[in-house]
mmCIF file of C-alpha atoms and ligand atoms in Angstrom:
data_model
loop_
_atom_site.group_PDB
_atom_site.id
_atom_site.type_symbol
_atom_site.label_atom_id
_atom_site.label_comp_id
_atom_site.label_asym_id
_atom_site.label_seq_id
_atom_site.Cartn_x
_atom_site.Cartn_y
_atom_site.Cartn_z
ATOM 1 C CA UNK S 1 -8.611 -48.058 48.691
ATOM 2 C CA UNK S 2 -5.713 -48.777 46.432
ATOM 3 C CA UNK S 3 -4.791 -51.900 44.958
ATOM 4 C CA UNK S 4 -0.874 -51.808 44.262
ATOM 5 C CA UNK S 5 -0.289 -54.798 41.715
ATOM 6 C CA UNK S 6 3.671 -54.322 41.218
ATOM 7 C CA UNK S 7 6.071 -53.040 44.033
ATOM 8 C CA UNK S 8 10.134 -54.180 45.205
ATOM 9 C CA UNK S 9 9.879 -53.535 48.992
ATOM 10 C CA UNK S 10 12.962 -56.307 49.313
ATOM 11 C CA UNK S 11 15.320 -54.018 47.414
ATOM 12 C CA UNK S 12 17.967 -52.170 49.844
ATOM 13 C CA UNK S 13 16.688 -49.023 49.087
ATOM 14 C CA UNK S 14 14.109 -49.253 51.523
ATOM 15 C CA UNK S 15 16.200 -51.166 54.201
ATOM 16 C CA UNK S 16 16.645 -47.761 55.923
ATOM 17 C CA UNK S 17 12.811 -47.232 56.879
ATOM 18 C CA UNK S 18 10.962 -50.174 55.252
ATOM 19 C CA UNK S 19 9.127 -51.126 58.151
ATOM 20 C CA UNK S 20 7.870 -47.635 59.019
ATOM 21 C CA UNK S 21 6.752 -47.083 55.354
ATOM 22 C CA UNK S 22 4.722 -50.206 54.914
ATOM 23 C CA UNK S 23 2.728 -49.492 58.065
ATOM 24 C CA UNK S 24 1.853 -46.303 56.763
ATOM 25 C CA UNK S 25 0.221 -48.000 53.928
ATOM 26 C CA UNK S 26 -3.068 -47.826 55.196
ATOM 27 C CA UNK S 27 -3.077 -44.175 55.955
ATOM 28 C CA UNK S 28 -1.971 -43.599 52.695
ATOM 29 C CA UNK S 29 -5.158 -45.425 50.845
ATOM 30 C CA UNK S 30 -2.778 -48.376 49.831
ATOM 31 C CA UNK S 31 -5.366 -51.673 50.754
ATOM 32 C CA UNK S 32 -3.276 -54.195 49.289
ATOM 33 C CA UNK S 33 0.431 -54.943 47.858
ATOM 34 C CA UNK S 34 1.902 -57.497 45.838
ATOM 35 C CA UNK S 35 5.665 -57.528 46.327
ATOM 36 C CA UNK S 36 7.096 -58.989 43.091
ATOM 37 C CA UNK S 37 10.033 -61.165 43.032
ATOM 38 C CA UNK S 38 13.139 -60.559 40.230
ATOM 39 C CA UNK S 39 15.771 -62.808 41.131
ATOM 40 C CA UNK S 40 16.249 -65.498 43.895
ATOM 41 C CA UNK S 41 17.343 -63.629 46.530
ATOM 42 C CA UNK S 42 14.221 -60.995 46.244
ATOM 43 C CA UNK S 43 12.032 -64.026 46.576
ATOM 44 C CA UNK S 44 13.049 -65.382 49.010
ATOM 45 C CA UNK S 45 12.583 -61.533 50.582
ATOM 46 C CA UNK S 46 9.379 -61.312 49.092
ATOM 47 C CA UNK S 47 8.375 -64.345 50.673
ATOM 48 C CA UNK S 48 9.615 -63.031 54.062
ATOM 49 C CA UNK S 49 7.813 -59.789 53.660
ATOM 50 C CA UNK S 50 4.606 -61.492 52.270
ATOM 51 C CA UNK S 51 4.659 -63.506 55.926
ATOM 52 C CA UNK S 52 5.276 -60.662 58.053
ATOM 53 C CA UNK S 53 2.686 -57.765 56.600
ATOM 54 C CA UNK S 54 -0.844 -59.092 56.019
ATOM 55 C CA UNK S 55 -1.936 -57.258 53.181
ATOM 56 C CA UNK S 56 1.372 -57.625 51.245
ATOM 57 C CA UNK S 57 1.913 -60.286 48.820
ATOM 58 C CA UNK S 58 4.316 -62.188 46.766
ATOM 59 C CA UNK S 59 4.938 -63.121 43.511
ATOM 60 C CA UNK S 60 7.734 -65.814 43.011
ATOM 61 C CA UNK S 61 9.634 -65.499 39.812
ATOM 62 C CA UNK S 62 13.227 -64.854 37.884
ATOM 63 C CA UNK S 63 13.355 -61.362 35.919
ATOM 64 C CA UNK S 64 14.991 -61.941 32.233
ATOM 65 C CA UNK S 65 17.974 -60.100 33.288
ATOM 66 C CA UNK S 66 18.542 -62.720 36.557
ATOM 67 C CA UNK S 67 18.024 -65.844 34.948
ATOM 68 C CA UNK S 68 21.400 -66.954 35.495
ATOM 69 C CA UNK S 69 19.892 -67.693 39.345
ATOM 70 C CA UNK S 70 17.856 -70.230 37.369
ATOM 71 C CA UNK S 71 18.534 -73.634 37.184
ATOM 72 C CA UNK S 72 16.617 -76.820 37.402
ATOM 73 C CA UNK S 73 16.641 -77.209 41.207
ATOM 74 C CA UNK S 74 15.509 -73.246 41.524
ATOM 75 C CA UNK S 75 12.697 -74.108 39.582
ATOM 76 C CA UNK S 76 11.306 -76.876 41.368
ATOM 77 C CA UNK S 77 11.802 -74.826 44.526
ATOM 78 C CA UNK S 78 10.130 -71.620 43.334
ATOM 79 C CA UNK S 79 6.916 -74.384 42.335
ATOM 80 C CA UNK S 80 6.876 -75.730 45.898
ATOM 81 C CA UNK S 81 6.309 -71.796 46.833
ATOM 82 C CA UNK S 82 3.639 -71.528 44.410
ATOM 83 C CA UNK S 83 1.453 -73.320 46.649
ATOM 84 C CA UNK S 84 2.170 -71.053 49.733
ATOM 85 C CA UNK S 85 -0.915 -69.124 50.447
ATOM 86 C CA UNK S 86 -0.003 -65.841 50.252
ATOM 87 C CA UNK S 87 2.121 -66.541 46.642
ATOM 88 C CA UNK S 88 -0.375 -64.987 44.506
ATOM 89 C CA UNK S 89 1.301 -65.183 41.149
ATOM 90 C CA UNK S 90 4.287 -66.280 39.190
ATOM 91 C CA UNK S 91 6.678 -63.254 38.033
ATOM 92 C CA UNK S 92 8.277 -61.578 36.848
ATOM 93 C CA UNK S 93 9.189 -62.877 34.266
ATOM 94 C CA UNK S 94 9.745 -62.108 30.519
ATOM 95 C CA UNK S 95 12.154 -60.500 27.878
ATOM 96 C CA UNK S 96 14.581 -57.438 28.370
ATOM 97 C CA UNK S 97 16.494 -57.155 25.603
ATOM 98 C CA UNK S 98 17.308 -53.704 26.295
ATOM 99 C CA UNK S 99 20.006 -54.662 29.153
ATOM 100 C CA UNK S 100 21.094 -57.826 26.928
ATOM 101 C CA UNK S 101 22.063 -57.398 22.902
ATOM 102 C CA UNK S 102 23.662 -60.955 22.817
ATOM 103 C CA UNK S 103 21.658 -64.075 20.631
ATOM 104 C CA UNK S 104 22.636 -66.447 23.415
ATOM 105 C CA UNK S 105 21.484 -64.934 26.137
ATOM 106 C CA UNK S 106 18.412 -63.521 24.708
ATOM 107 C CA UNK S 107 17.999 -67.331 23.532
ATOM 108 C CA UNK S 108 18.114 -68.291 27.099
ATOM 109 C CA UNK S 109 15.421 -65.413 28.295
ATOM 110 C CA UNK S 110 12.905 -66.946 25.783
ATOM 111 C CA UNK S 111 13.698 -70.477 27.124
ATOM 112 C CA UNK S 112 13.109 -69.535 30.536
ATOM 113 C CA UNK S 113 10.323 -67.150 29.994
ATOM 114 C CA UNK S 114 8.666 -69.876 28.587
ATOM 115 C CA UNK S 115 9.418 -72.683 31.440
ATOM 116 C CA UNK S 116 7.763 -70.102 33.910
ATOM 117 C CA UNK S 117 4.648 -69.442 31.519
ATOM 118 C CA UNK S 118 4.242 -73.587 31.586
ATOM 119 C CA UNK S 119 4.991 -73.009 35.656
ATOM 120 C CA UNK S 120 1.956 -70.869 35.896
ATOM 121 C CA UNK S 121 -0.652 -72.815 33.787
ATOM 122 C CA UNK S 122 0.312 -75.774 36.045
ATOM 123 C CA UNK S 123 0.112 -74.429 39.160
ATOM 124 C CA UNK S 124 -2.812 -72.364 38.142
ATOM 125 C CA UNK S 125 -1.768 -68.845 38.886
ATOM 126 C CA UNK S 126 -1.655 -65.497 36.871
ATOM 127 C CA UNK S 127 1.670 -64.122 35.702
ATOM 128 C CA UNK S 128 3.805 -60.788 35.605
ATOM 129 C CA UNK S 129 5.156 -60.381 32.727
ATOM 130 C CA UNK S 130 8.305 -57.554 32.195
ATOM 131 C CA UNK S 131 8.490 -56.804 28.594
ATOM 132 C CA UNK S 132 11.199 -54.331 27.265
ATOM 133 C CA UNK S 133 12.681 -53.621 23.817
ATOM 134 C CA UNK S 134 11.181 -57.198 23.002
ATOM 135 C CA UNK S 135 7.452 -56.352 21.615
ATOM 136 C CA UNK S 136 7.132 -58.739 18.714
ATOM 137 C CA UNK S 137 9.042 -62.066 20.725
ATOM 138 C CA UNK S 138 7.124 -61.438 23.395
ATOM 139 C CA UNK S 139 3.847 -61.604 21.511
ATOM 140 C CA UNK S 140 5.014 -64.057 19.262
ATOM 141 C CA UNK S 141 6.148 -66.464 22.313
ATOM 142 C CA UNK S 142 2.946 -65.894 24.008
ATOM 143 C CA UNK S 143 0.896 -66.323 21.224
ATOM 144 C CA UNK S 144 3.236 -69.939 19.916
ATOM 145 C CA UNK S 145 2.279 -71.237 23.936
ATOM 146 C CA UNK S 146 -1.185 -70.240 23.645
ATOM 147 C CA UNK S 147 -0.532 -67.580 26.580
ATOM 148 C CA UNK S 148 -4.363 -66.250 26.540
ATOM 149 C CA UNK S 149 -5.304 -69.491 28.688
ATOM 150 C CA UNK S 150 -3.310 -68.171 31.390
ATOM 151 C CA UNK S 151 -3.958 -64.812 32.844
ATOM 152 C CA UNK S 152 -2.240 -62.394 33.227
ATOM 153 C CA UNK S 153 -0.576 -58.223 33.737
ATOM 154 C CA UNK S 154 1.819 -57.052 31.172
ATOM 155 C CA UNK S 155 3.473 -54.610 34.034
ATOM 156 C CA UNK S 156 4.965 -51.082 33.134
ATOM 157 C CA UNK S 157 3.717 -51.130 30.214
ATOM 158 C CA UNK S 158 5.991 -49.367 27.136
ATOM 159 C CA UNK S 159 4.271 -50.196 23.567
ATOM 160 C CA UNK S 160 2.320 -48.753 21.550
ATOM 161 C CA UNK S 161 -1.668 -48.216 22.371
ATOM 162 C CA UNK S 162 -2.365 -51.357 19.252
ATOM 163 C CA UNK S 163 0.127 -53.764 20.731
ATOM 164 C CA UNK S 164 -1.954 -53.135 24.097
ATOM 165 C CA UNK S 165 -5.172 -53.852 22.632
ATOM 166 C CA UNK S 166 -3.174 -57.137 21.335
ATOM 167 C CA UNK S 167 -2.986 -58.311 25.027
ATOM 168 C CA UNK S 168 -6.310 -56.697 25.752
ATOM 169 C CA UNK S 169 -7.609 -59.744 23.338
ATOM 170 C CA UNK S 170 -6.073 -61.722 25.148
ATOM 171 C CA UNK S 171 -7.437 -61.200 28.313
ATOM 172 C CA UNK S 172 -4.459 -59.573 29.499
ATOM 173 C CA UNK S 173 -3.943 -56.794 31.624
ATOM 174 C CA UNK S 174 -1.961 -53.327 30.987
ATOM 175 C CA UNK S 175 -0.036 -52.399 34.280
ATOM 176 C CA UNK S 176 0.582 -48.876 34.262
ATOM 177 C CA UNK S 177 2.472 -46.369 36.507
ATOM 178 C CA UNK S 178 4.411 -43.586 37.026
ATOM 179 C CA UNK S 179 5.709 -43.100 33.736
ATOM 180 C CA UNK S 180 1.799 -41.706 32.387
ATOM 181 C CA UNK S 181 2.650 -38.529 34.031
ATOM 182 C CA UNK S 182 5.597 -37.851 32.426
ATOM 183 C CA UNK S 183 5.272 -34.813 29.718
ATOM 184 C CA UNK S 184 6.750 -37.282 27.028
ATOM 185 C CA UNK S 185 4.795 -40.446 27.688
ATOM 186 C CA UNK S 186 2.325 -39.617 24.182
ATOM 187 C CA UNK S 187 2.204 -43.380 23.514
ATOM 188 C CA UNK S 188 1.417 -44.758 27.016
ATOM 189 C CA UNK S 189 -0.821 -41.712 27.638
ATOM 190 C CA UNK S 190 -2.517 -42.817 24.387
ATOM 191 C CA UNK S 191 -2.456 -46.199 25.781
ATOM 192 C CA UNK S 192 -4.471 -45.195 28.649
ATOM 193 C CA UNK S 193 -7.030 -43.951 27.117
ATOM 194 C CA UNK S 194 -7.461 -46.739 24.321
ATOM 195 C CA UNK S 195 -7.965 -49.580 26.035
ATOM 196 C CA UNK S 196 -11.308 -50.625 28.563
ATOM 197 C CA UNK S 197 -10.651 -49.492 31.836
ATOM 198 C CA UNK S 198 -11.305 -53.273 32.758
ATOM 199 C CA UNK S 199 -8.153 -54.115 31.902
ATOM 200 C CA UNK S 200 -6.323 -50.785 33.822
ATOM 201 C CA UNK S 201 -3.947 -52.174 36.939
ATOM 202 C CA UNK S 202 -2.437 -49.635 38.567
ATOM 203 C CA UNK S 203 1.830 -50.230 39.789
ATOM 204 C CA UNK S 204 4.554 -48.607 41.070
ATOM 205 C CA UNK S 205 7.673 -50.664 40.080
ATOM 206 C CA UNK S 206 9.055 -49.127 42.841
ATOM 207 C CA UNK S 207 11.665 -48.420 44.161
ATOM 208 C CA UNK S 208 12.340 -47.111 40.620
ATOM 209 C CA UNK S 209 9.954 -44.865 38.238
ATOM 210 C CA UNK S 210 8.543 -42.054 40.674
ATOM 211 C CA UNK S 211 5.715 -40.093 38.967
ATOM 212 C CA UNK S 212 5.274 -36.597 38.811
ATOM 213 C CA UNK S 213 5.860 -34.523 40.754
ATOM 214 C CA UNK S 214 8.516 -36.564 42.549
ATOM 215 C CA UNK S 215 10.211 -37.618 39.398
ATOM 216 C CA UNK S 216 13.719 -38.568 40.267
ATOM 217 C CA UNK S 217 13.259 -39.384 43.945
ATOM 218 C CA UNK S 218 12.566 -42.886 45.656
ATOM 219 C CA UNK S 219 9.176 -44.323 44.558
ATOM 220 C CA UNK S 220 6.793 -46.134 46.957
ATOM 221 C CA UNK S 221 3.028 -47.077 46.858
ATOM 222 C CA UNK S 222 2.142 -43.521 48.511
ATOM 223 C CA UNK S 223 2.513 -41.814 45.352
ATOM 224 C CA UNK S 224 0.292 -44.107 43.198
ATOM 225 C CA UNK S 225 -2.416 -41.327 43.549
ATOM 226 C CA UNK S 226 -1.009 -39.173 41.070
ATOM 227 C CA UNK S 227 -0.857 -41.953 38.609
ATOM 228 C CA UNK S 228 -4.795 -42.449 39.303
ATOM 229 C CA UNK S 229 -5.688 -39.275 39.086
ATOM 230 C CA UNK S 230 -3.287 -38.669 35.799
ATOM 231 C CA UNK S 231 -4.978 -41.654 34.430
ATOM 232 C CA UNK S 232 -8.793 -40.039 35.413
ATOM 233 C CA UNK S 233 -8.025 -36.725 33.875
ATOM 234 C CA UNK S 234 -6.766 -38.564 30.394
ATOM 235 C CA UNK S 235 -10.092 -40.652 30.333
ATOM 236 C CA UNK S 236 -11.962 -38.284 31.742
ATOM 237 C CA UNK S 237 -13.505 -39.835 34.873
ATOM 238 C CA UNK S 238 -13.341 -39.388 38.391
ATOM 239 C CA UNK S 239 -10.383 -40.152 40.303
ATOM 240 C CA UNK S 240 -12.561 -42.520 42.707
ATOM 241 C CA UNK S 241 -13.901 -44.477 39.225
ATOM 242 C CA UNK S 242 -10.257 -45.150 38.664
ATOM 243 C CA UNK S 243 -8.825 -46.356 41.910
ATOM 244 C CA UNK S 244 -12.546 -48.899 42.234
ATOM 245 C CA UNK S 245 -12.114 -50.697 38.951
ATOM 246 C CA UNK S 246 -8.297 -51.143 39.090
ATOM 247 C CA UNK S 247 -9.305 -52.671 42.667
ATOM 248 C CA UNK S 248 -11.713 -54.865 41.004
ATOM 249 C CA UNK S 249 -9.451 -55.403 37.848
ATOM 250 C CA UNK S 250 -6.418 -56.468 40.238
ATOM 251 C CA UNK S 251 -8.679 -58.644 42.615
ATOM 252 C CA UNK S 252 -10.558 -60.224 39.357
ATOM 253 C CA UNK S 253 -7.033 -61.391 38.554
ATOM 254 C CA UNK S 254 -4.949 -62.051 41.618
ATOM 255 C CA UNK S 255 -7.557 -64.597 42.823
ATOM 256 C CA UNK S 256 -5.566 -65.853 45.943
ATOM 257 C CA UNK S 257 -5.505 -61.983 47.582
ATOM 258 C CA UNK S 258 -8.141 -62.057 50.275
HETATM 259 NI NI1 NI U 301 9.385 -54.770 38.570
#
């Protein structure tokens, strides 16, 4: 069975059917979900959903690009759901300097980033990091807050095969998805095959990043097959080796998931 370690079931996208798909998960192979909050209000969701499925989830924490929800107060809240039973993990949180170019704000994302890293060690969970267009102030920010004592997924992974093997040291793990079985993914399909298969989650990010062959369309957790099998051909293993130690890898790390 399939361990999904990154999906948005709160966005609107799946308000048409959502119940319908997520008790199909089982049929589909998909044992487990963690719904992963971005800004306040998908917490809050992805607390909601996290009470009403038992195998989903959540992970409470402010994307970069929503950390104008964050504010003192917000902060203290999202640590009081930290200790809910199902809240597996803080995230996600991070850099994006892709969607923001501005000094200020990007000042701000490394301020908060870091306030949720020092949420995480104390309330003793793993994080989700979202790292884009930001490679060397991520690293550098995890490295200046000692980030290897707290573990941790670097999710949809987009750097080059030696900045992976950075987090790999670490402890980190690579969360990787639809994007390996796109023709023009060299570097993350290098990525996949450089690093232990220990440190392998495997994620949809949906809504967003369908794989091949339904590129383009809605994602969900039913397509995460061809990811694992994408990733088995590039290593060269079975399919079944894949989906087992991404299980194991995702369950070694999400401690709370029963
Ligand atoms: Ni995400």
């Amino acid at each position: 069975m399939i361990f999904e370690s990154h999906a948005h079931y709160d966005d609107q996208r799946f308000d048409p059917d959502r119940e319908e798909l997520l008790l199909s998960m089982g049929e589909h192979g998909i044992e487990t979900i963690i719904n992963v909050g971005s800004d306040l209000e998908g917490v809050k969701k992805t607390l909601s959903l996290a009470g009403q499925y038992e195998f989903v989830y959540g992970a409470v924490g402010i994307h970069p690009s929503d950390i104008s929800d964050l504010d003192e107060e917000v902060y203290g809240w999202l640590k009081e759901q930290c200790s809910l039973p199902k809240v597996v993990a803080v995230g996600e949180i991070g850099l994006d300097y892709y969607w923001e170019k501005e000094d200020g704000a990007k000042s701000s994302q490394r301020y908060w980033f870091c306030r949720q890293m020092e949420l995480a060690r104390e309330v003793g969970l793993p994080v989700i990091i979202h790292s884009r267009d930001a490679a060397e102030d991520t690293l550098k920010l995890m490295q200046g807050i000692h980030g290897e004592q707290i573990p941790g997924v670097v999710h949809c992974f987009s750097y080059s095969p030696e900045m992976a093997k950075e987090y790999v040291k670490m402890g980190y793990y690579i969360g990787i998805g639809g994007v390996v079985t796109f023709k023009n993914a060299k570097k993350l399909k290098e990525t996949a095959a450089a690093i232990p298969l220990g440190h392998i989650l495997l994620e949809t990010d949906c809504p967003y990043l369908s794989p091949e062959p339904e590129r383009g369309k809605r994602n969900s957790s039913c397509n995460l097959p061809y990811v694992a099998k994408e990733i088995a051909n590039i290593r060269g293993i079975s399919y079944e080796e894949v989906v087992e130690a991404t299980r194991e890898n995702a369950r070694r790390l999400f401690t709370k998931v029963k």
